[in-house]
Amino acid sequence: MSKPCIICVAITGSLPTKDNNPAVPITISEQIESTQEAFEAGATIAHCHVRDDEGKPTSDPERFGRLLEGLRQHCPGMIVQLSTGGRSGAGQARGGMLPLKPDMASLSVGSNNFPTRVYENPPDLVDWLASEMVEYGVKPEIEAFDLSHILRAHAMWQAGQIAARPYVQFVMGVKNAMPADRAVFDYYIHTVKRLFGEDAAWCAAGIGPNQIVLNDWAISAGGHARTGLEDNVRIDRDTLAPSNAALVRRAAELCDRYERPVADWRTARSILGLPQAA
C-alpha cells in the first residue's frame, strides 16, 4: 500500500495534567514547542485545546489566537485544528474561536456518555457550530463516538450544513462510549465508504492503551491516524511518553511497517481539500 498517511497529533486536550505526565504541554509556549517537535517527527495536523492560567480547559479565543499565531510561525504549512469540545466551555462559547479561521475545527454532531458525565451536543448547538464553520471557511473534522454520528454527518452534508465532503474520525475506547471493537471499526469504514464514497478520507483515534491499537488498525486499513498526549500519556503500561513527538514517531513506525509514506503537509492539505497556504 502506497497511500500516504496523515498523522494528527492531539497535543494537550482538556484532562491530562503535569501530574499525569510532566511532558503534557499546558502553556501556549509549551504547546508551540511540543507541536513543533511533533511536526518535525511527521505530524501534519495539530489538534489543539487551550488552558487558563490555572491549567484548566477554556475556550478563550484570545488564547487560541496566540496559539494559532505561534503554530503558523513555527510550523509553517501544518494544519491547525482547534477544538470546539464540550469540556472547554458551554453553549456558543465553544465556537468563539472559529472567527480566527483555523484550517479545521472538531465537530461532534451528537451526544454520548463519557466516564462520569454526558457529553452533550444538542442539535441546535451542532447546527450553529456547523454554520459558523461554513461562514468562516473552517473544515470540520467529525468526531464520531457512535455510528449515529456518521449518519448525522451525512445528513448535514446533504443539507448543505457541511460545505465539503466530511472528514470523519472514529473515536474508540472512551469509557461508557464505543469500545475498541474491530468489528465495529470495520463497519464504520464500510459506512463511511457507502455514504461518502470509496475514496473518502477518514481517521481513527484510540484512548489510553487503545491508542496504538487504533493506530495499527487505521494505518493498515488505509485510513489516517491520531496520536498524542491528549488521548494517551504512556508509551506502554510502565513508561510515560517523553513527548508528543515520541508518540508521532511510534505512529510513523507503523506507517513504515505497512509501507505507507507519512504525508507531508502539502500532501495532507491536498488529501483534505485545504488550501496549500494557511
C-alpha positions as a Markdown table, in Angstrom:
| # | Residue | x | y | z |
|---|---|---|---|---|
| 1 | Met | 0.0 | 0.0 | 0.0 |
| 2 | Ser | 1.5 | 3.3 | -1.1 |
| 3 | Lys | -1.3 | 5.7 | 0.0 |
| 4 | Pro | 0.1 | 8.5 | 2.2 |
| 5 | Cys | -1.0 | 8.5 | 5.8 |
| 6 | Ile | -1.8 | 11.8 | 7.7 |
| 7 | Ile | -0.7 | 11.8 | 11.3 |
| 8 | Cys | -2.7 | 14.1 | 13.6 |
| 9 | Val | -1.2 | 15.0 | 17.0 |
| 10 | Ala | -3.6 | 15.9 | 19.8 |
| 11 | Ile | -1.2 | 17.8 | 21.9 |
| 12 | Thr | -2.9 | 18.7 | 25.2 |
| 13 | Gly | -6.6 | 18.0 | 25.5 |
| 14 | Ser | -8.7 | 19.1 | 28.4 |
| 15 | Leu | -7.9 | 16.4 | 31.0 |
| 16 | Pro | -4.2 | 15.4 | 31.2 |
| 17 | Thr | -2.0 | 17.3 | 33.7 |
| 18 | Lys | 1.6 | 17.6 | 34.6 |
| 19 | Asp | 0.8 | 15.2 | 37.4 |
| 20 | Asn | -0.2 | 12.6 | 34.9 |
| 21 | Asn | 2.9 | 13.2 | 32.7 |
| 22 | Pro | 5.3 | 16.2 | 33.0 |
| 23 | Ala | 5.6 | 16.3 | 29.2 |
| 24 | Val | 1.9 | 17.4 | 28.8 |
| 25 | Pro | 2.2 | 21.0 | 27.3 |
| 26 | Ile | 0.0 | 23.4 | 29.2 |
| 27 | Thr | 1.1 | 26.9 | 28.5 |
| 28 | Ile | 1.0 | 28.4 | 25.0 |
| 29 | Ser | 4.8 | 28.4 | 24.7 |
| 30 | Glu | 4.9 | 24.8 | 25.8 |
| 31 | Gln | 2.2 | 23.8 | 23.3 |
| 32 | Ile | 4.1 | 25.6 | 20.4 |
| 33 | Glu | 7.4 | 23.9 | 21.3 |
| 34 | Ser | 5.8 | 20.4 | 21.7 |
| 35 | Thr | 3.9 | 20.8 | 18.4 |
| 36 | Gln | 7.0 | 21.9 | 16.5 |
| 37 | Glu | 8.8 | 18.8 | 17.7 |
| 38 | Ala | 5.8 | 16.6 | 16.6 |
| 39 | Phe | 5.6 | 18.4 | 13.2 |
| 40 | Glu | 9.3 | 17.6 | 12.6 |
| 41 | Ala | 8.6 | 14.0 | 13.6 |
| 42 | Gly | 5.9 | 13.7 | 10.9 |
| 43 | Ala | 2.6 | 15.1 | 12.3 |
| 44 | Thr | 0.8 | 17.4 | 9.8 |
| 45 | Ile | -2.4 | 18.1 | 11.8 |
| 46 | Ala | -2.3 | 19.7 | 15.3 |
| 47 | His | -5.5 | 19.2 | 17.3 |
| 48 | Cys | -5.5 | 21.9 | 19.9 |
| 49 | His | -7.1 | 22.8 | 23.2 |
| 50 | Val | -6.0 | 25.7 | 25.4 |
| 51 | Arg | -5.8 | 26.1 | 29.2 |
| 52 | Asp | -6.2 | 29.1 | 31.5 |
| 53 | Asp | -3.6 | 30.3 | 34.0 |
| 54 | Glu | -4.6 | 27.6 | 36.4 |
| 55 | Gly | -4.2 | 24.9 | 33.8 |
| 56 | Lys | -8.0 | 24.4 | 33.4 |
| 57 | Pro | -9.6 | 24.0 | 30.0 |
| 58 | Thr | -11.0 | 27.1 | 28.4 |
| 59 | Ser | -12.4 | 28.2 | 25.0 |
| 60 | Asp | -10.9 | 31.7 | 25.3 |
| 61 | Pro | -10.5 | 33.0 | 21.8 |
| 62 | Glu | -7.5 | 35.2 | 22.8 |
| 63 | Arg | -5.5 | 32.1 | 23.9 |
| 64 | Phe | -6.5 | 30.2 | 20.8 |
| 65 | Gly | -5.4 | 33.2 | 18.8 |
| 66 | Arg | -1.9 | 33.3 | 20.4 |
| 67 | Leu | -1.5 | 29.5 | 19.9 |
| 68 | Leu | -2.7 | 29.7 | 16.2 |
| 69 | Glu | -0.3 | 32.6 | 15.5 |
| 70 | Gly | 2.6 | 30.7 | 17.1 |
| 71 | Leu | 1.9 | 27.5 | 15.2 |
| 72 | Arg | 1.7 | 29.2 | 11.9 |
| 73 | Gln | 5.1 | 30.9 | 12.6 |
| 74 | His | 6.9 | 27.8 | 13.9 |
| 75 | Cys | 5.2 | 25.0 | 12.0 |
| 76 | Pro | 4.6 | 26.6 | 8.5 |
| 77 | Gly | 2.2 | 24.6 | 6.5 |
| 78 | Met | 0.9 | 22.5 | 9.4 |
| 79 | Ile | -2.9 | 22.1 | 9.5 |
| 80 | Val | -4.2 | 23.7 | 12.7 |
| 81 | Gln | -7.4 | 22.2 | 14.0 |
| 82 | Leu | -9.0 | 23.9 | 17.0 |
| 83 | Ser | -11.3 | 22.0 | 19.4 |
| 84 | Thr | -14.9 | 23.0 | 19.9 |
| 85 | Gly | -15.3 | 20.2 | 22.5 |
| 86 | Gly | -17.6 | 20.5 | 25.5 |
| 87 | Arg | -15.1 | 20.2 | 28.3 |
| 88 | Ser | -13.7 | 23.6 | 27.5 |
| 89 | Gly | -16.8 | 25.7 | 27.6 |
| 90 | Ala | -20.6 | 25.8 | 27.3 |
| 91 | Gly | -23.0 | 26.7 | 24.5 |
| 92 | Gln | -21.8 | 29.0 | 21.8 |
| 93 | Ala | -18.7 | 29.8 | 23.8 |
| 94 | Arg | -17.4 | 26.5 | 22.4 |
| 95 | Gly | -17.2 | 28.1 | 18.9 |
| 96 | Gly | -15.9 | 31.5 | 19.9 |
| 97 | Met | -12.5 | 30.8 | 18.2 |
| 98 | Leu | -14.0 | 30.0 | 14.8 |
| 99 | Pro | -13.7 | 33.6 | 13.5 |
| 100 | Leu | -10.0 | 33.1 | 13.8 |
| 101 | Lys | -10.3 | 31.0 | 10.7 |
| 102 | Pro | -8.2 | 28.0 | 11.6 |
| 103 | Asp | -7.8 | 25.4 | 8.9 |
| 104 | Met | -10.0 | 22.9 | 10.7 |
| 105 | Ala | -12.1 | 22.5 | 13.9 |
| 106 | Ser | -13.5 | 19.5 | 15.6 |
| 107 | Leu | -17.3 | 19.0 | 15.4 |
| 108 | Ser | -19.2 | 16.5 | 17.5 |
| 109 | Val | -22.6 | 16.1 | 15.9 |
| 110 | Gly | -24.3 | 14.0 | 18.6 |
| 111 | Ser | -24.3 | 13.3 | 22.4 |
| 112 | Asn | -22.9 | 10.2 | 24.2 |
| 113 | Asn | -21.8 | 9.1 | 27.6 |
| 114 | Phe | -18.3 | 9.8 | 28.9 |
| 115 | Pro | -16.7 | 8.2 | 32.0 |
| 116 | Thr | -18.5 | 10.4 | 34.6 |
| 117 | Arg | -20.9 | 12.6 | 32.6 |
| 118 | Val | -22.9 | 13.0 | 29.4 |
| 119 | Tyr | -21.1 | 14.7 | 26.6 |
| 120 | Glu | -23.9 | 17.0 | 25.4 |
| 121 | Asn | -24.0 | 18.1 | 21.9 |
| 122 | Pro | -27.6 | 19.3 | 21.4 |
| 123 | Pro | -28.9 | 19.7 | 17.8 |
| 124 | Asp | -29.3 | 23.5 | 17.9 |
| 125 | Leu | -25.6 | 23.9 | 19.1 |
| 126 | Val | -24.4 | 21.4 | 16.5 |
| 127 | Asp | -26.2 | 23.3 | 13.8 |
| 128 | Trp | -24.8 | 26.6 | 15.0 |
| 129 | Leu | -21.2 | 25.4 | 15.2 |
| 130 | Ala | -21.6 | 23.9 | 11.7 |
| 131 | Ser | -23.0 | 27.2 | 10.3 |
| 132 | Glu | -20.0 | 29.1 | 11.8 |
| 133 | Met | -17.6 | 26.8 | 10.2 |
| 134 | Val | -19.3 | 27.4 | 6.8 |
| 135 | Glu | -19.3 | 31.1 | 7.5 |
| 136 | Tyr | -15.5 | 31.3 | 8.2 |
| 137 | Gly | -14.3 | 28.6 | 5.8 |
| 138 | Val | -13.3 | 26.2 | 8.5 |
| 139 | Lys | -13.2 | 22.5 | 7.6 |
| 140 | Pro | -14.9 | 20.3 | 10.3 |
| 141 | Glu | -13.5 | 17.0 | 11.5 |
| 142 | Ile | -16.5 | 14.9 | 12.5 |
| 143 | Glu | -15.8 | 13.3 | 15.9 |
| 144 | Ala | -17.7 | 10.0 | 15.7 |
| 145 | Phe | -18.2 | 8.5 | 19.1 |
| 146 | Asp | -21.1 | 6.4 | 17.7 |
| 147 | Leu | -22.4 | 5.1 | 14.4 |
| 148 | Ser | -25.3 | 7.6 | 14.5 |
| 149 | His | -22.8 | 10.4 | 14.4 |
| 150 | Ile | -21.5 | 9.3 | 11.0 |
| 151 | Leu | -25.1 | 9.1 | 9.7 |
| 152 | Arg | -25.9 | 12.5 | 11.1 |
| 153 | Ala | -22.8 | 14.0 | 9.4 |
| 154 | His | -24.0 | 12.6 | 6.1 |
| 155 | Ala | -27.5 | 14.2 | 6.6 |
| 156 | Met | -25.9 | 17.5 | 7.4 |
| 157 | Trp | -23.6 | 17.3 | 4.3 |
| 158 | Gln | -26.6 | 16.5 | 2.1 |
| 159 | Ala | -28.5 | 19.5 | 3.6 |
| 160 | Gly | -25.5 | 21.8 | 2.9 |
| 161 | Gln | -24.7 | 22.3 | 6.6 |
| 162 | Ile | -21.2 | 20.9 | 5.9 |
| 163 | Ala | -19.6 | 22.6 | 2.9 |
| 164 | Ala | -17.4 | 19.8 | 1.6 |
| 165 | Arg | -17.3 | 16.0 | 1.9 |
| 166 | Pro | -16.9 | 15.3 | 5.7 |
| 167 | Tyr | -13.7 | 14.1 | 7.2 |
| 168 | Val | -14.8 | 11.6 | 9.8 |
| 169 | Gln | -12.7 | 10.4 | 12.8 |
| 170 | Phe | -13.7 | 7.3 | 14.7 |
| 171 | Val | -13.1 | 7.7 | 18.5 |
| 172 | Met | -12.9 | 4.4 | 20.3 |
| 173 | Gly | -12.0 | 3.4 | 23.8 |
| 174 | Val | -13.7 | 6.2 | 25.8 |
| 175 | Lys | -15.2 | 4.6 | 28.9 |
| 176 | Asn | -19.0 | 4.3 | 28.6 |
| 177 | Ala | -18.9 | 5.1 | 24.9 |
| 178 | Met | -17.7 | 3.0 | 22.0 |
| 179 | Pro | -15.0 | 0.5 | 22.9 |
| 180 | Ala | -12.2 | -0.5 | 20.6 |
| 181 | Asp | -14.1 | -3.2 | 18.8 |
| 182 | Arg | -12.7 | -4.4 | 15.5 |
| 183 | Ala | -16.0 | -5.5 | 14.0 |
| 184 | Val | -17.5 | -2.1 | 14.8 |
| 185 | Phe | -14.4 | -0.4 | 13.4 |
| 186 | Asp | -14.7 | -2.3 | 10.1 |
| 187 | Tyr | -18.4 | -1.4 | 9.9 |
| 188 | Tyr | -17.5 | 2.3 | 10.4 |
| 189 | Ile | -15.2 | 2.1 | 7.4 |
| 190 | His | -17.9 | 0.4 | 5.4 |
| 191 | Thr | -20.4 | 3.1 | 6.4 |
| 192 | Val | -18.1 | 6.0 | 5.5 |
| 193 | Lys | -17.4 | 4.5 | 2.1 |
| 194 | Arg | -21.0 | 3.7 | 1.4 |
| 195 | Leu | -22.2 | 7.3 | 2.4 |
| 196 | Phe | -19.2 | 9.4 | 1.3 |
| 197 | Gly | -17.6 | 7.4 | -1.5 |
| 198 | Glu | -14.9 | 4.7 | -1.7 |
| 199 | Asp | -12.1 | 7.3 | -1.7 |
| 200 | Ala | -13.4 | 9.3 | 1.3 |
| 201 | Ala | -10.7 | 10.1 | 3.8 |
| 202 | Trp | -11.2 | 9.0 | 7.4 |
| 203 | Cys | -9.2 | 8.9 | 10.6 |
| 204 | Ala | -9.2 | 7.0 | 13.9 |
| 205 | Ala | -8.3 | 7.7 | 17.5 |
| 206 | Gly | -7.9 | 5.3 | 20.4 |
| 207 | Ile | -7.9 | 6.4 | 24.0 |
| 208 | Gly | -5.3 | 5.2 | 26.6 |
| 209 | Pro | -3.8 | 1.9 | 25.7 |
| 210 | Asn | -6.2 | 1.7 | 22.7 |
| 211 | Gln | -4.2 | 4.4 | 21.0 |
| 212 | Ile | -1.6 | 2.1 | 19.5 |
| 213 | Val | -4.3 | -0.4 | 18.7 |
| 214 | Leu | -6.3 | 2.1 | 16.7 |
| 215 | Asn | -3.1 | 3.5 | 15.1 |
| 216 | Asp | -2.4 | 0.0 | 13.8 |
| 217 | Trp | -6.0 | -0.7 | 12.6 |
| 218 | Ala | -6.3 | 2.6 | 10.8 |
| 219 | Ile | -2.9 | 2.6 | 9.1 |
| 220 | Ser | -3.2 | -1.0 | 8.0 |
| 221 | Ala | -6.7 | -0.3 | 6.6 |
| 222 | Gly | -5.8 | 2.7 | 4.6 |
| 223 | Gly | -7.0 | 5.4 | 6.9 |
| 224 | His | -5.3 | 8.2 | 8.8 |
| 225 | Ala | -4.1 | 8.2 | 12.4 |
| 226 | Arg | -4.4 | 10.4 | 15.5 |
| 227 | Thr | -1.9 | 10.2 | 18.4 |
| 228 | Gly | -0.7 | 12.5 | 21.2 |
| 229 | Leu | -0.7 | 13.2 | 24.9 |
| 230 | Glu | -4.4 | 14.3 | 24.9 |
| 231 | Asp | -5.5 | 10.7 | 24.4 |
| 232 | Asn | -2.7 | 8.7 | 26.0 |
| 233 | Val | 0.2 | 9.7 | 28.3 |
| 234 | Arg | 2.2 | 6.4 | 28.0 |
| 235 | Ile | 4.4 | 4.6 | 25.6 |
| 236 | Asp | 3.5 | 1.3 | 27.4 |
| 237 | Arg | 2.0 | 0.3 | 30.8 |
| 238 | Asp | 5.2 | 1.1 | 32.7 |
| 239 | Thr | 6.6 | 4.0 | 30.7 |
| 240 | Leu | 5.4 | 7.6 | 30.3 |
| 241 | Ala | 5.6 | 9.1 | 26.8 |
| 242 | Pro | 8.5 | 11.6 | 26.8 |
| 243 | Ser | 6.8 | 13.9 | 24.3 |
| 244 | Asn | 4.1 | 14.2 | 21.7 |
| 245 | Ala | 6.9 | 13.7 | 19.1 |
| 246 | Ala | 7.6 | 10.2 | 20.6 |
| 247 | Leu | 4.0 | 9.2 | 20.0 |
| 248 | Val | 4.1 | 10.6 | 16.5 |
| 249 | Arg | 7.3 | 8.6 | 15.8 |
| 250 | Arg | 5.6 | 5.5 | 17.0 |
| 251 | Ala | 2.8 | 6.0 | 14.5 |
| 252 | Ala | 5.3 | 6.7 | 11.8 |
| 253 | Glu | 7.0 | 3.4 | 12.5 |
| 254 | Leu | 3.6 | 1.7 | 11.8 |
| 255 | Cys | 3.4 | 3.6 | 8.5 |
| 256 | Asp | 6.8 | 2.1 | 7.6 |
| 257 | Arg | 5.6 | -1.4 | 8.6 |
| 258 | Tyr | 2.6 | -1.2 | 6.3 |
| 259 | Glu | 4.6 | 0.5 | 3.6 |
| 260 | Arg | 2.7 | 3.8 | 3.7 |
| 261 | Pro | 4.6 | 7.1 | 3.4 |
| 262 | Val | 3.9 | 9.6 | 6.1 |
| 263 | Ala | 2.1 | 12.5 | 4.4 |
| 264 | Asp | 3.9 | 15.8 | 4.4 |
| 265 | Trp | 1.9 | 19.0 | 5.0 |
| 266 | Arg | 1.4 | 19.6 | 1.3 |
| 267 | Thr | 0.1 | 16.1 | 0.7 |
| 268 | Ala | -2.2 | 16.3 | 3.8 |
| 269 | Arg | -3.7 | 19.6 | 2.6 |
| 270 | Ser | -4.3 | 18.0 | -0.8 |
| 271 | Ile | -6.0 | 14.9 | 0.7 |
| 272 | Leu | -8.3 | 17.1 | 2.8 |
| 273 | Gly | -9.0 | 19.7 | 0.1 |
| 274 | Leu | -7.4 | 22.5 | 2.1 |
| 275 | Pro | -5.5 | 25.5 | 0.5 |
| 276 | Gln | -1.8 | 25.0 | 0.3 |
| 277 | Ala | -1.2 | 28.1 | 2.4 |
| 278 | Ala | -2.9 | 28.9 | 5.7 |
